[in-house]
Structures are given as C-alpha cells and as structure tokens.
Coordinates of C-alpha atoms in Angstrom, one line a residue:
X9 CA 135.7 33.3 84.1
X10 CA 136.3 36.9 83.6
X11 CA 139.6 37.7 83.1
X12 CA 141.5 41.1 83.4
X13 CA 140.8 42.6 80.0
X14 CA 137.0 41.6 80.4
X15 CA 137.2 43.7 84.2
X16 CA 139.0 46.5 82.4
X17 CA 136.1 47.1 79.9
X18 CA 133.3 46.1 82.6
X19 CA 134.9 48.8 85.2
X20 CA 134.4 52.1 82.8
X21 CA 131.0 51.1 81.4
X22 CA 129.7 50.5 85.0
X23 CA 130.9 53.9 86.1
X24 CA 129.5 55.7 83.1
X25 CA 126.2 54.0 83.9
X26 CA 126.2 55.4 87.5
X27 CA 127.0 58.7 86.3
X28 CA 124.1 58.9 83.8
X29 CA 121.9 57.4 86.6
X30 CA 123.1 60.0 89.2
X31 CA 122.7 62.9 86.4
X32 CA 118.9 61.5 85.7
X33 CA 118.2 61.4 89.4
X34 CA 119.5 65.0 90.1
X35 CA 117.4 66.1 87.0
X36 CA 114.5 64.5 88.5
X37 CA 114.9 66.1 92.0
X38 CA 115.3 69.6 90.6
X39 CA 112.0 69.1 88.4
X40 CA 110.3 67.8 91.5
X41 CA 111.6 70.8 93.6
X42 CA 110.8 73.3 91.2
X43 CA 107.0 72.4 91.2
X44 CA 107.2 71.8 94.9
X45 CA 108.6 75.4 95.3
X46 CA 106.3 77.0 92.8
X47 CA 103.5 75.5 94.9
X48 CA 104.8 76.2 98.4
X49 CA 105.6 80.3 97.0
X50 CA 102.0 80.7 96.1
X51 CA 100.6 79.3 99.1
X52 CA 102.9 81.4 101.2
X53 CA 102.3 84.5 99.2
X54 CA 98.4 84.1 99.8
X55 CA 98.9 83.5 103.3
X56 CA 101.3 86.3 104.0
X57 CA 98.8 88.5 102.1
X58 CA 95.8 87.5 104.0
X59 CA 97.6 87.9 107.3
X60 CA 98.6 91.8 106.4
X61 CA 95.2 92.6 105.0
X62 CA 93.4 91.3 108.2
X63 CA 96.1 93.2 110.3
X64 CA 95.6 96.4 108.1
X65 CA 91.9 96.1 107.9
X66 CA 91.6 96.0 111.6
X67 CA 93.9 99.2 112.1
X68 CA 91.9 101.1 109.5
X69 CA 88.5 100.3 111.1
X70 CA 89.9 101.1 114.3
X71 CA 90.8 104.6 112.9
X72 CA 87.8 105.1 111.3
X73 CA 85.7 104.3 114.7
X74 CA 87.9 106.4 116.5
X75 CA 86.9 109.4 114.4
X76 CA 83.0 108.4 114.5
X77 CA 83.2 108.0 118.2
X78 CA 84.8 111.4 118.6
X79 CA 82.0 113.4 116.8
X80 CA 78.9 111.4 117.6
X81 CA 78.9 112.6 121.3
X82 CA 78.5 116.5 119.7
X83 CA 75.0 116.5 118.5
X84 CA 73.7 114.6 121.6
X85 CA 75.5 117.4 123.7
X86 CA 74.3 120.2 121.6
X87 CA 70.9 119.3 121.9
X88 CA 71.1 120.2 125.4
X89 CA 72.8 123.5 124.7
X90 CA 70.2 126.5 125.7
X91 CA 71.1 128.7 122.9
X92 CA 70.1 126.2 120.4
X93 CA 66.5 125.7 121.7
X94 CA 66.3 129.6 122.2
X95 CA 67.3 130.1 118.8
X96 CA 64.8 127.3 117.5
X97 CA 62.1 128.6 119.9
X98 CA 62.2 132.5 119.3
X99 CA 63.2 132.1 115.8
X100 CA 64.6 135.7 116.3
X101 CA 67.7 136.8 114.0
X102 CA 69.6 138.0 116.8
X103 CA 69.2 134.8 118.8
X104 CA 70.3 132.8 115.4
X105 CA 73.5 135.1 114.7
X106 CA 74.4 134.5 118.3
X107 CA 74.1 130.9 117.6
X108 CA 76.3 131.3 114.3
X109 CA 79.3 132.3 116.1
X110 CA 79.0 129.9 118.9
X111 CA 78.6 127.1 116.5
X112 CA 81.7 128.7 114.4
X113 CA 83.9 128.7 117.3
X114 CA 82.8 125.0 118.1
X115 CA 83.5 123.7 114.5
X116 CA 86.9 125.2 114.8
X117 CA 88.0 123.3 118.1
X118 CA 86.2 120.2 117.3
X119 CA 87.5 119.8 113.6
X120 CA 84.0 119.5 112.2
X121 CA 83.4 120.5 108.7
X122 CA 80.3 122.5 109.7
X123 CA 77.6 122.6 112.2
X124 CA 74.1 123.7 111.6
X125 CA 70.5 124.0 113.0
X126 CA 67.4 123.3 111.1
X127 CA 64.2 124.2 112.1
X128 CA 60.9 122.0 111.9
X129 CA 60.7 122.9 108.3
X130 CA 64.0 121.9 107.5
X131 CA 65.2 125.7 107.0
X132 CA 68.6 126.3 108.2
X133 CA 68.4 129.2 110.9
X134 CA 72.0 128.9 112.0
X135 CA 75.4 127.6 110.8
X136 CA 78.9 127.6 111.7
X137 CA 79.8 128.6 108.2
X138 CA 77.6 131.6 108.0
X139 CA 80.2 133.7 107.1
X140 CA 81.3 131.4 104.2
X141 CA 80.1 132.1 100.4
X142 CA 78.6 128.8 100.8
X143 CA 76.7 129.3 103.7
X144 CA 74.0 126.9 104.8
X145 CA 71.8 129.9 106.4
X146 CA 68.5 130.0 104.5
X147 CA 69.0 127.0 102.8
X148 CA 66.2 124.2 103.1
X149 CA 67.2 120.5 103.7
X150 CA 63.9 119.0 104.2
X151 CA 64.4 116.6 101.2
X152 CA 67.4 115.2 102.9
X153 CA 66.8 111.8 104.7
X154 CA 68.8 112.4 107.6
X155 CA 66.2 115.3 108.3
X156 CA 63.2 113.3 108.0
X157 CA 64.8 110.4 110.1
X158 CA 65.9 112.6 112.9
X159 CA 62.6 114.0 113.1
X160 CA 60.8 110.7 113.3
X161 CA 63.2 108.7 115.1
X162 CA 65.3 111.3 117.1
X163 CA 68.8 110.9 115.4
X164 CA 70.1 109.9 111.8
X165 CA 73.2 109.4 110.0
X166 CA 73.7 109.8 106.1
X167 CA 76.9 109.9 104.1
X168 CA 76.2 112.1 101.2
X169 CA 77.7 115.0 98.9
X170 CA 76.8 118.4 100.4
X171 CA 74.6 120.3 98.0
X172 CA 76.2 123.8 98.3
X173 CA 79.7 122.6 98.9
X174 CA 79.9 119.8 96.7
X175 CA 82.5 118.1 99.2
X176 CA 81.4 114.3 100.6
X177 CA 81.0 113.7 104.4
X178 CA 78.8 112.1 107.1
X179 CA 76.0 114.2 108.5
X180 CA 75.0 113.4 112.2
X181 CA 71.7 114.6 112.9
X182 CA 69.6 114.7 116.4
X183 CA 66.2 116.0 117.0
X184 CA 65.8 118.8 119.3
X185 CA 62.6 118.8 121.6
X186 CA 61.4 121.5 123.6
X187 CA 62.3 121.7 127.3
X188 CA 64.9 119.0 126.4
X189 CA 62.3 116.3 127.3
X190 CA 62.6 113.3 124.8
X191 CA 58.5 113.5 124.5
X192 CA 58.5 117.1 124.0
X193 CA 57.6 119.0 120.9
X194 CA 60.3 118.7 118.2
X195 CA 61.7 122.3 117.4
X196 CA 64.1 121.2 114.6
X197 CA 67.4 119.1 114.0
X198 CA 70.9 119.9 114.7
X199 CA 73.2 118.5 112.3
X200 CA 76.8 118.1 112.2
X201 CA 78.8 117.4 109.0
X202 CA 82.2 115.5 109.1
X203 CA 84.7 115.1 106.7
X204 CA 87.2 112.2 106.4
X205 CA 90.1 113.9 103.9
X206 CA 92.7 113.5 106.7
X207 CA 91.8 110.0 107.7
X208 CA 91.8 108.9 103.9
X209 CA 95.3 110.7 103.7
X210 CA 96.5 108.4 106.8
X211 CA 94.8 105.2 104.7
X212 CA 96.9 106.3 102.0
X213 CA 100.1 106.0 103.5
X214 CA 99.7 101.9 103.6
X215 CA 100.4 99.9 100.3
X216 CA 96.7 98.8 100.3
X217 CA 93.8 100.5 99.1
X218 CA 91.0 101.0 101.8
X219 CA 87.6 101.6 100.8
X220 CA 84.0 102.2 102.6
X221 CA 81.1 101.2 100.7
X222 CA 77.4 101.9 101.6
X223 CA 74.4 99.4 101.7
X224 CA 74.0 99.8 97.8
X225 CA 77.8 99.1 97.2
X226 CA 78.8 102.6 96.4
X227 CA 82.4 103.5 97.5
X228 CA 81.6 106.7 99.8
X229 CA 85.4 106.6 101.3
X230 CA 88.5 105.7 99.7
X231 CA 92.6 106.0 100.0
X232 CA 92.5 106.0 96.2
X233 CA 90.2 109.0 95.4
X234 CA 89.9 108.1 91.9
X235 CA 87.4 105.1 93.0
X236 CA 85.1 107.3 95.1
X237 CA 81.3 107.0 93.9
X238 CA 82.0 104.2 92.1
X239 CA 80.0 100.9 92.9
X240 CA 80.9 97.4 93.5
X241 CA 78.4 96.0 91.3
X242 CA 75.7 97.1 88.9
X243 CA 73.1 99.5 90.5
X244 CA 69.4 98.8 90.1
X245 CA 67.0 101.4 88.6
X246 CA 65.4 101.5 91.9
X247 CA 68.5 102.5 93.7
X248 CA 69.6 105.2 91.0
X249 CA 66.2 106.6 91.5
X250 CA 66.4 106.7 95.2
X251 CA 69.7 108.3 95.3
X252 CA 68.8 110.6 92.9
X253 CA 65.9 111.7 94.6
X254 CA 67.9 112.4 97.6
X255 CA 70.7 114.1 95.7
X256 CA 73.1 111.9 98.1
X257 CA 75.8 111.8 95.5
X258 CA 75.1 114.5 93.2
X259 CA 75.8 114.2 89.6
X260 CA 78.2 111.3 90.2
X261 CA 77.6 108.7 87.5
X262 CA 78.2 105.8 89.9
X263 CA 79.5 103.3 87.3
X264 CA 80.7 99.9 88.4
X265 CA 84.3 99.3 89.0
X266 CA 85.9 96.8 86.3
X267 CA 86.5 94.1 88.9
X268 CA 86.7 90.3 88.5
X269 CA 86.9 87.9 91.0
X270 CA 88.8 84.5 91.4
X271 CA 88.7 82.7 94.4
X272 CA 89.8 84.9 97.2
X273 CA 91.6 87.3 94.6
X274 CA 90.0 90.4 93.4
X275 CA 91.2 91.9 90.0
X276 CA 90.6 95.3 89.3
X277 CA 92.0 96.5 86.0
X278 CA 95.6 95.1 85.9
X279 CA 96.0 95.0 89.5
X280 CA 95.3 91.6 91.8
X281 CA 94.2 92.5 95.4
X282 CA 93.1 90.2 98.5
X283 CA 90.2 91.5 100.1
X284 CA 89.1 91.7 103.6
X285 CA 85.8 93.0 104.9
X286 CA 85.4 94.7 108.4
X287 CA 82.0 95.7 109.7
X288 CA 81.8 99.4 111.0
X289 CA 79.3 101.1 112.9
X290 CA 78.3 103.7 109.9
X291 CA 74.5 102.3 108.9
X292 CA 74.8 99.6 106.2
X293 CA 78.3 100.3 105.7
X294 CA 81.4 98.1 105.2
X295 CA 85.1 98.7 105.4
X296 CA 87.1 96.9 102.6
X297 CA 90.8 96.6 102.3
X298 CA 92.4 95.6 99.2
X299 CA 95.8 94.3 99.7
X300 CA 98.4 94.3 96.6
X301 CA 98.9 90.2 96.2
X302 CA 102.0 91.1 93.9
X303 CA 104.6 92.2 96.7
X304 CA 104.0 89.2 98.8
X305 CA 104.0 86.8 95.4
X306 CA 107.5 88.4 94.1
X307 CA 108.8 87.9 97.8
X308 CA 107.7 84.2 97.8
X309 CA 108.9 83.6 94.4
X310 CA 112.4 85.1 95.4
X311 CA 112.8 82.9 98.3
X312 CA 111.8 79.9 96.3
X313 CA 114.2 81.1 93.4
X314 CA 117.1 81.0 96.2
X315 CA 116.1 77.7 97.8
X316 CA 116.3 76.2 94.2
X317 CA 119.5 77.6 93.7
X318 CA 121.0 76.3 96.6
X319 CA 119.5 72.9 95.7
X320 CA 120.9 73.1 92.3
X321 CA 124.6 74.0 93.7
X322 CA 124.0 70.9 95.9
X323 CA 122.9 68.4 93.3
X324 CA 125.7 69.8 90.8
X325 CA 128.2 69.3 93.6
X326 CA 127.2 66.1 94.0
X327 CA 127.3 65.1 90.2
X328 CA 130.8 66.6 89.6
X329 CA 132.1 64.7 92.7
X330 CA 130.7 61.3 91.5
X331 CA 132.1 62.4 87.8
X332 CA 135.5 63.0 89.5
X333 CA 135.3 59.7 91.2
X334 CA 134.6 57.9 88.1
X335 CA 137.5 59.6 86.3
X336 CA 139.7 58.6 89.3
X337 CA 138.5 55.0 88.8
X338 CA 139.4 54.7 85.1
X339 CA 142.7 56.3 85.9
X340 CA 143.4 53.6 88.5
X341 CA 142.2 51.0 86.1
X342 CA 144.7 52.2 83.5
X343 CA 147.6 52.3 86.0
X344 CA 146.7 48.6 86.8
X345 CA 146.6 47.6 83.3
X346 CA 150.0 49.3 82.6
X347 CA 151.6 47.5 85.7
X348 CA 150.1 44.0 84.4
X349 CA 151.7 44.5 81.0
X350 CA 155.0 45.5 82.6
X351 CA 154.9 42.5 84.8
X352 CA 154.1 40.1 81.8
X353 CA 157.0 41.7 80.0
X354 CA 159.3 41.3 82.8
X355 CA 158.2 37.7 83.2
X356 CA 158.7 36.8 79.8
X357 CA 162.4 38.0 80.2
X358 CA 162.9 35.8 83.3
X359 CA 161.5 32.9 81.4
X360 CA 164.0 33.2 78.6
X361 CA 166.8 33.7 80.7
X362 CA 165.6 30.7 82.8
X363 CA 165.9 28.5 79.5
X364 CA 169.3 29.7 79.1
X365 CA 170.6 29.2 82.9
X366 CA 168.7 25.9 83.3
X367 CA 171.7 24.6 85.0
X368 CA 171.5 27.7 87.9
X369 CA 167.8 26.4 88.7
X370 CA 168.1 26.7 92.2
X371 CA 169.5 30.1 92.1
X372 CA 167.1 31.1 89.2
X373 CA 164.5 30.0 91.5
X374 CA 165.5 32.1 94.2
X375 CA 166.3 35.1 92.0
X376 CA 162.5 34.5 90.6
X377 CA 160.9 34.3 94.2
X378 CA 162.9 37.7 95.2
X379 CA 161.8 39.2 91.9
X380 CA 158.3 38.2 92.9
X381 CA 158.7 39.9 96.0
X382 CA 160.0 43.0 94.7
X383 CA 157.3 42.9 92.4
X384 CA 154.6 42.8 95.0
X385 CA 156.5 45.4 96.9
X386 CA 156.3 47.6 93.9
X387 CA 152.5 46.9 93.6
X388 CA 152.0 47.6 97.2
X389 CA 153.8 50.9 96.7
X390 CA 152.1 51.8 93.7
X391 CA 148.9 51.1 95.3
X392 CA 149.7 53.4 98.1
X393 CA 150.7 56.2 95.7
X394 CA 147.5 55.8 94.1
X395 CA 145.4 56.2 97.1
X396 CA 147.2 59.1 98.4
X397 CA 146.5 60.8 95.0
X398 CA 142.7 59.6 95.3
X399 CA 142.5 61.1 98.9
X400 CA 144.1 64.5 98.1
X401 CA 141.9 65.0 94.8
X402 CA 138.7 64.0 96.7
X403 CA 139.5 66.4 99.3
X404 CA 140.2 69.3 96.9
X405 CA 137.1 68.3 95.1
X406 CA 134.8 68.5 98.5
X407 CA 136.5 71.7 99.4
X408 CA 135.2 73.4 96.0
X409 CA 131.5 73.2 96.7
X410 CA 131.8 73.4 100.6
X411 CA 133.7 76.9 99.9
X412 CA 131.0 77.9 97.3
X413 CA 128.3 77.3 99.8
X414 CA 130.4 79.1 102.5
X415 CA 130.6 82.2 100.1
X416 CA 126.8 82.1 99.4
X417 CA 126.1 82.5 103.2
X418 CA 128.7 84.9 103.7
X419 CA 127.7 87.2 101.2
X420 CA 124.2 87.0 102.6
X421 CA 125.6 88.2 105.9
X422 CA 127.5 90.9 104.2
X423 CA 124.4 92.4 102.4
X424 CA 122.8 92.5 106.1
X425 CA 125.8 94.4 107.3
X426 CA 125.7 96.8 104.6
X427 CA 122.0 97.3 105.1
X428 CA 121.1 96.0 101.5
X429 CA 118.2 94.5 102.8
X430 CA 116.7 93.7 99.5
X431 CA 119.4 91.5 98.6
X432 CA 119.7 90.0 101.8
X433 CA 115.6 89.6 101.9
X434 CA 115.8 87.8 98.3
X435 CA 118.5 85.2 99.7
X436 CA 118.2 83.9 103.2
X437 CA 116.6 86.3 105.7
X438 CA 113.2 86.3 104.2
X439 CA 111.6 83.9 106.6
X440 CA 113.1 85.5 109.8
X441 CA 112.2 89.0 108.6
X442 CA 108.7 87.6 108.1
X443 CA 108.5 85.9 111.7
X444 CA 109.8 89.3 113.3
X445 CA 106.8 91.8 111.7
X446 CA 103.6 89.4 113.0
X447 CA 105.1 89.7 116.3
X448 CA 105.5 93.5 116.6
X449 CA 100.8 96.0 115.5
X450 CA 99.0 96.6 118.1
X451 CA 99.7 97.1 121.3
X452 CA 98.1 99.4 123.8
X453 CA 97.0 102.0 120.8
X454 CA 95.1 99.4 119.1
X455 CA 93.4 98.4 122.2
X456 CA 93.1 101.8 123.0
X457 CA 91.9 103.0 120.0
X458 CA 89.3 100.4 119.4
X459 CA 86.4 102.5 120.1
X460 CA 83.5 99.8 119.5
X461 CA 81.9 99.7 122.9
X462 CA 82.7 96.1 124.8
X463 CA 80.3 94.7 127.2
X464 CA 80.7 95.9 130.8
X465 CA 82.3 93.1 133.1
X466 CA 85.2 92.6 135.5
X467 CA 88.3 94.9 135.0
X468 CA 91.5 94.1 136.7
X469 CA 92.2 98.0 138.0
X470 CA 96.1 97.4 138.1
X471 CA 95.9 96.3 134.4
X472 CA 94.0 99.6 133.7
X473 CA 95.9 102.0 135.7
X474 CA 99.1 100.2 133.8
X475 CA 97.4 100.8 130.5
X476 CA 96.8 104.3 131.4
X477 CA 100.4 105.1 132.4
X478 CA 101.6 103.8 129.1
X479 CA 99.6 106.1 127.4
X480 CA 100.4 109.3 129.1
X481 CA 103.6 108.4 131.2
X482 CA 105.7 109.8 128.7
X483 CA 104.2 113.2 129.1
X484 CA 104.1 113.5 132.6
X485 CA 108.2 112.7 132.5
X486 CA 108.6 115.2 129.6
X487 CA 107.0 118.0 132.0
X488 CA 109.1 116.9 135.2
X489 CA 106.1 115.6 137.0
X490 CA 106.2 113.4 139.7
X491 CA 103.8 110.7 139.9
X492 CA 102.7 108.9 143.1
X493 CA 100.7 105.8 142.5
X494 CA 99.5 103.5 145.3
X495 CA 96.8 100.8 145.5
X496 CA 95.6 99.5 148.5
X497 CA 94.6 96.1 147.0
X498 CA 96.4 95.4 143.9
X499 CA 94.3 92.6 142.7
X500 CA 91.2 94.7 142.8
X501 CA 88.6 94.4 140.0
X502 CA 85.9 96.7 139.1
X503 CA 82.7 96.5 137.0
X504 CA 83.6 98.4 133.7
X505 CA 84.9 98.5 130.4
X506 CA 88.8 98.8 130.4
X507 CA 89.1 101.0 127.5
X508 CA 86.5 103.4 128.5
X509 CA 88.1 103.5 132.3
X510 CA 91.2 104.2 130.8
X511 CA 89.8 107.2 128.8
X512 CA 88.5 108.7 132.4
X513 CA 91.8 108.1 133.9
X514 CA 93.8 109.6 131.0
X515 CA 91.6 112.6 130.9
X516 CA 91.8 113.5 134.5
X517 CA 95.8 112.8 134.5
X518 CA 95.8 115.1 131.4
X519 CA 93.7 117.9 133.4
X520 CA 96.5 117.4 136.3
X521 CA 99.3 117.8 134.0
X522 CA 97.9 120.9 132.5
X523 CA 97.2 122.4 135.9
X524 CA 100.9 121.9 137.2
X525 CA 102.5 122.8 133.9
X526 CA 105.4 125.0 134.6
X527 CA 105.3 124.5 138.5
X528 CA 108.6 123.8 140.5
X529 CA 108.0 120.6 142.3
X530 CA 105.1 119.5 140.4
X531 CA 103.5 116.4 141.8
X532 CA 100.3 114.3 140.8
X533 CA 98.9 111.5 143.0
X534 CA 96.9 108.3 141.7
X535 CA 95.4 106.6 145.0
X536 CA 93.0 103.3 144.8
X537 CA 91.3 102.5 148.1
X538 CA 88.0 101.2 149.3
X539 CA 86.3 98.0 148.7
X540 CA 82.6 99.1 148.2
X541 CA 82.7 101.1 146.1
X542 CA 86.2 101.2 145.0
X543 CA 87.5 104.7 144.8
X544 CA 90.1 105.9 142.7
X545 CA 91.5 109.8 143.6
X546 CA 93.6 111.8 141.4
X547 CA 95.2 114.9 142.9
X548 CA 97.5 117.5 142.1
X549 CA 99.4 120.4 143.6
X550 CA 98.5 123.1 141.3
X551 CA 96.1 126.1 141.4
X552 CA 93.0 124.2 142.0
X553 CA 89.5 124.4 140.9
X554 CA 88.1 128.3 140.9
X555 CA 85.3 128.1 143.4
X556 CA 82.6 129.8 140.9
X557 CA 82.8 127.1 138.4
X558 CA 82.7 124.3 140.9
X559 CA 78.8 123.9 141.0
X560 CA 79.0 123.6 137.0
X561 CA 82.1 121.9 136.6
X562 CA 80.6 118.6 135.0
X563 CA 78.3 120.6 132.6
X564 CA 79.3 120.5 129.0
X565 CA 81.3 123.8 127.9
X566 CA 82.3 124.8 131.2
X567 CA 85.9 125.0 131.6
X568 CA 88.8 127.1 133.5
X569 CA 91.1 126.9 130.5
X570 CA 91.0 129.5 127.8
X571 CA 91.7 126.9 125.3
X572 CA 89.5 124.1 126.7
X573 CA 86.6 122.8 125.2
X574 CA 84.7 121.8 128.3
X575 CA 83.7 118.4 127.2
X576 CA 86.3 116.2 128.9
X577 CA 84.9 116.4 132.5
X578 CA 81.5 116.0 131.2
X579 CA 82.2 112.9 129.1
X580 CA 84.3 111.4 132.0
X581 CA 81.3 111.8 134.1
X582 CA 79.0 110.2 131.7
X583 CA 80.9 107.1 131.4
X584 CA 81.3 106.8 135.2
X585 CA 77.7 107.0 135.4
X586 CA 77.4 104.3 132.7
X587 CA 79.4 101.9 134.8
X588 CA 77.2 102.8 137.8
X589 CA 79.9 104.8 139.4
X590 CA 80.6 108.5 140.0
X591 CA 82.9 111.5 139.3
X592 CA 83.2 114.0 141.9
X593 CA 85.5 116.9 143.2
X594 CA 87.4 116.4 146.2
X595 CA 89.9 118.2 148.4
X596 CA 93.3 117.5 147.4
X597 CA 95.8 116.7 150.2
X598 CA 98.6 118.3 147.8
X599 CA 97.0 121.5 147.7
X600 CA 95.6 121.8 144.2
X601 CA 92.4 120.0 142.7
X602 CA 91.3 116.7 143.7
X603 CA 88.9 114.3 141.6
X604 CA 87.4 111.0 142.9
X605 CA 86.1 108.1 140.7
X606 CA 83.9 105.5 142.3
X607 CA 83.2 102.4 140.8
X608 CA 81.2 99.0 141.8
X609 CA 83.6 95.9 142.9
X610 CA 83.3 93.2 140.1

C-alpha cells in the first residue's frame, strides 16, 4: 500500500518526467518541421521561378515576333516598287540617286536601320544611308549568305555584324525580278537591316536575362550586352571557319559562356538561373530566358522562417503552460502535506486532552465529531481556494501566448497599412500576394501582340469587335468621337484569324479617327450585316477620300495624309484577300469615307 509520503514523492517525479517528454516531443516536432519547411521552400522557389520564367519568355518572344512581322513585309512590298526595278534595270546614276532619297525617307518612317539595293553582282546601287560616312553605296556584298540565298531562293534572312557599321542586326533580303514576275530575270536584291537596340532595352527592364541564339548556339541578341557574341558551347573548327568566311560576326572571339548545368538550374559564373527556351521565327534561332533563381529562393525561405517562428512560439507556449501546470501541482501537493501535518498535530493534542478528560467521553466525542467536521470544512475551503488560484494562473498563462500571437498578426497588418511590403511579405502575406500576380499578364495585348500566324477557322465576330474596341476605344473616347456599333446577327462567325481580323478593324478605325480629328460632332459607325458574305462597314463623317486617290488607294505607298506611309490599307486589303474576302470603298451614310470588309461565313 502507498501512503501519503510515497505519493508526495511520486507526484513531482511524474510531473517532471511528463515535462521532459513534452520538451523532447516539441524539439522533435521543430526538427521535423525545419526539414519539411526547407524542402517546401526549395520546391516552392523552383515552381515560382518556373512560372515567372515561362510567362516572361512568352512575353519577350511575342515582342520579338511583333518586331519581325512589322519589318518582314517591307522587302516584299518594295520589290513591287517601280523605282527599285527601274534603278536595277537602267543602272543609271540619276535613277539610283532618286532611289537613295526614297529609301532614306522610308527608313526614317519605318525605323529600319538601313535599306539598300544590290545589283545582280552584289554591288550596292542605292541605300538609305547614302549621305552617311558609312554609306553602303558602291560596296559589294556578294560574299554575304543573304545575297546568295536571295538570288537562289527568292528571299533570305541573316543575323550578322555590319561590315561597314560594325553594328549587329537582322538582314531581310528579297530578290527583285524583271517585270515583277516570279519566273522573270533576277535584277538584284533589296535588303533591309533591322537593329534591335530598343527591343533589347525593353527586355533589360525585366529581372531576367533574355538571349537569342542562332543555330550554332551563338548569342546574337541579349538584354545583357556583355553576353552578346558568346556561345552556349564550344564551337567546332568548321563552324568557326564558316562564320569567318561569311564575316557574320566580324572579329568577335565567340568564346563560350562559363556555364554549368545542375538539373533545371543553369549557373553562369556565381549566378543561378532557371532557363526557358522559346522557338522564334528567326531561322535556326531560339529565345532563351534566364530567370534568376535567388529572389524566389530568398522569398520562399523567408516565408518558411516565418512559419517556423510561429510554430516555435506555439511549441514554446505549450511547454511553458505545461511547466506552469507542473509547478502548480507541486504547490498543491506541498499545501496538502502541510495540511496533513497540521491535522496530525491537532489530532495528537485532542488525544492528550481525551486522556485527561476521560470522564467527559461523550462530550469529548461530540467535540471530536465537531472538530472533524470543522477540519473537513477547512479542507474543503482550502481546496476551493487552491482551485481558484490555479484557474486564475492558468488563464493568465494562456493569455500571454494568445496576446503574443495576436501581436504578431497585428504587426503584419500594420506593415501592410504602412506599405512596408518587404516586412509584410516576409511575414504572412507572401502566399496571398503570389496568388494575386499569376492571376493578373496577358490580356488582350498578349493576344494582340502574338504575331505568329494562326490557322484560319471560325471567329466569333462579336468577340473580334469587342477585342478591337478594347484596343482603340480609349483613343476614340479621348478624342470625343461618338462610335455607333450595330451587329445584325451577334452570333455570326466568319472564316478568319482573330488577331489579323482585329488588325484590319483597328487600322480602319484609326484611319477614321484621324479623318474626323478636330471635327465638332465627330462620329464613326461600325455595322455588321449580311449572311453570305458577312459585311463589316466602317464609316465616318470626315472629309472623305479625294477622288484622284480612290483608283489606287489600296496600292502601297499611296496615302492622302502628309505624315502617312501608305501601307495600312494595302496590308489590310492583303489580309482580307488571305481570308478569301475583300476590302473596298463604299459611300458613307455619314457623309465622309466608308470602307467595307466582306468575309466568308464560318
């Protein structure tokens, strides 16, 4: 049998053992949580970096494709330019100088670096930079692959360093035939050089590094200029000999980049990157986006540290609460032992008095009974007092970690209120902030900037018109132009490509907006009607099209505006023809100019 002295020894020992077990369990939980959070942070950082890299790569590839599509049409159009064929056929100095001035004006308007014309021997007879000290006039480029390929195949593209200017760029070349016939005698080649300085500057605004490599792995475009004309691998002697022969990259050493690969991570020097590759329409080229891995890793580690800190606080609070409970149990046991000793002492006194007052046994018995009753009441009161103290103490100890947790939450909210995003993001709001950025990129511009030609198919007319108004609606409202839109059949679909159909509508609406600029009561109407074909009429109340321009309005470089290039309507007409439709002039019910696009129903 275990007496009270044995139980007084066992109770503290049991409490201490439970406390040690709780501390060991808490440390084990923290250790496992630390390993788990480290693994989670690594995976989270990798996933976040991969998503950002993919989004940035697609956006930068779209920007590049947009630039390429803008310039690729010009050589094709210029081969139909009568003065180009006349200068190549006549080979007269007067015709070449006249073409010099025309090419100079066109290069200024289109932002092309240089436009020049080579005869059948590869000698430059006219160039837009004819007045520059680095003029191409008289230079022979027969050795350039783009000249040979254009003469053989009809067109060619080459990214290379300029032999005269020393500046890198993309050369777009197209053969010029006599009479404009594809089977006619080759008169020469027209070449347009495009430089991408502005595009590379826009790429540089991103935290990622964007590169374009050619078929040999050489960096030809880069948001980091120090990496340009470095290679992603060692070049073979044959590749070096070929590049030296064509002088594609001048005297650039073409040294390989100091890169190392570890799974999906690419290390260049001391920096780690996540690489995403996107195919672009440059022959043999690839766009590579290198997303720095460190920012996402640091952000994920910060979030893991905050979670670990919160877990540490909770475990610490639990251990402290258990420690307080053990202490209170020890105090309660000590009070119980003191009470037992007091009772024992009083009992001895009563027994001595009972021996002395043996004759008054009945009264002593009653006194003893009352004493025992009083002792029980005292024990009950003592117990109640102890319970009250324990309850108050436990409530106080629980309130401390609760107040601490609340303080952490209020601090995080305060950081947000003071726009201290780094501190708040490092605490509790990182996951919420990440969810809000994936949902926000692309919209209509991406869709509209995607210049890769899509296959023709059914296009909802209402959706295409809505997308067009998203692109140009702000301009019309800013000019105070009233726009009337009416669709006879809102569910109509046409055989087209949505991006290029929007290009036609945007072009026509922009022309109409230019025509009514500054007019009081300016108005434009967009009406879709008919079933086969579907007709889209865009009319305005401007001054209309001059009669002498109407017969040749859809011919390239014909325009009624002094600052116009004369390519917009020609391009729109070509796109409509590619859809199997037409673009024509119609009388405007509003009194100005009117254009009608007819398309096949889908």
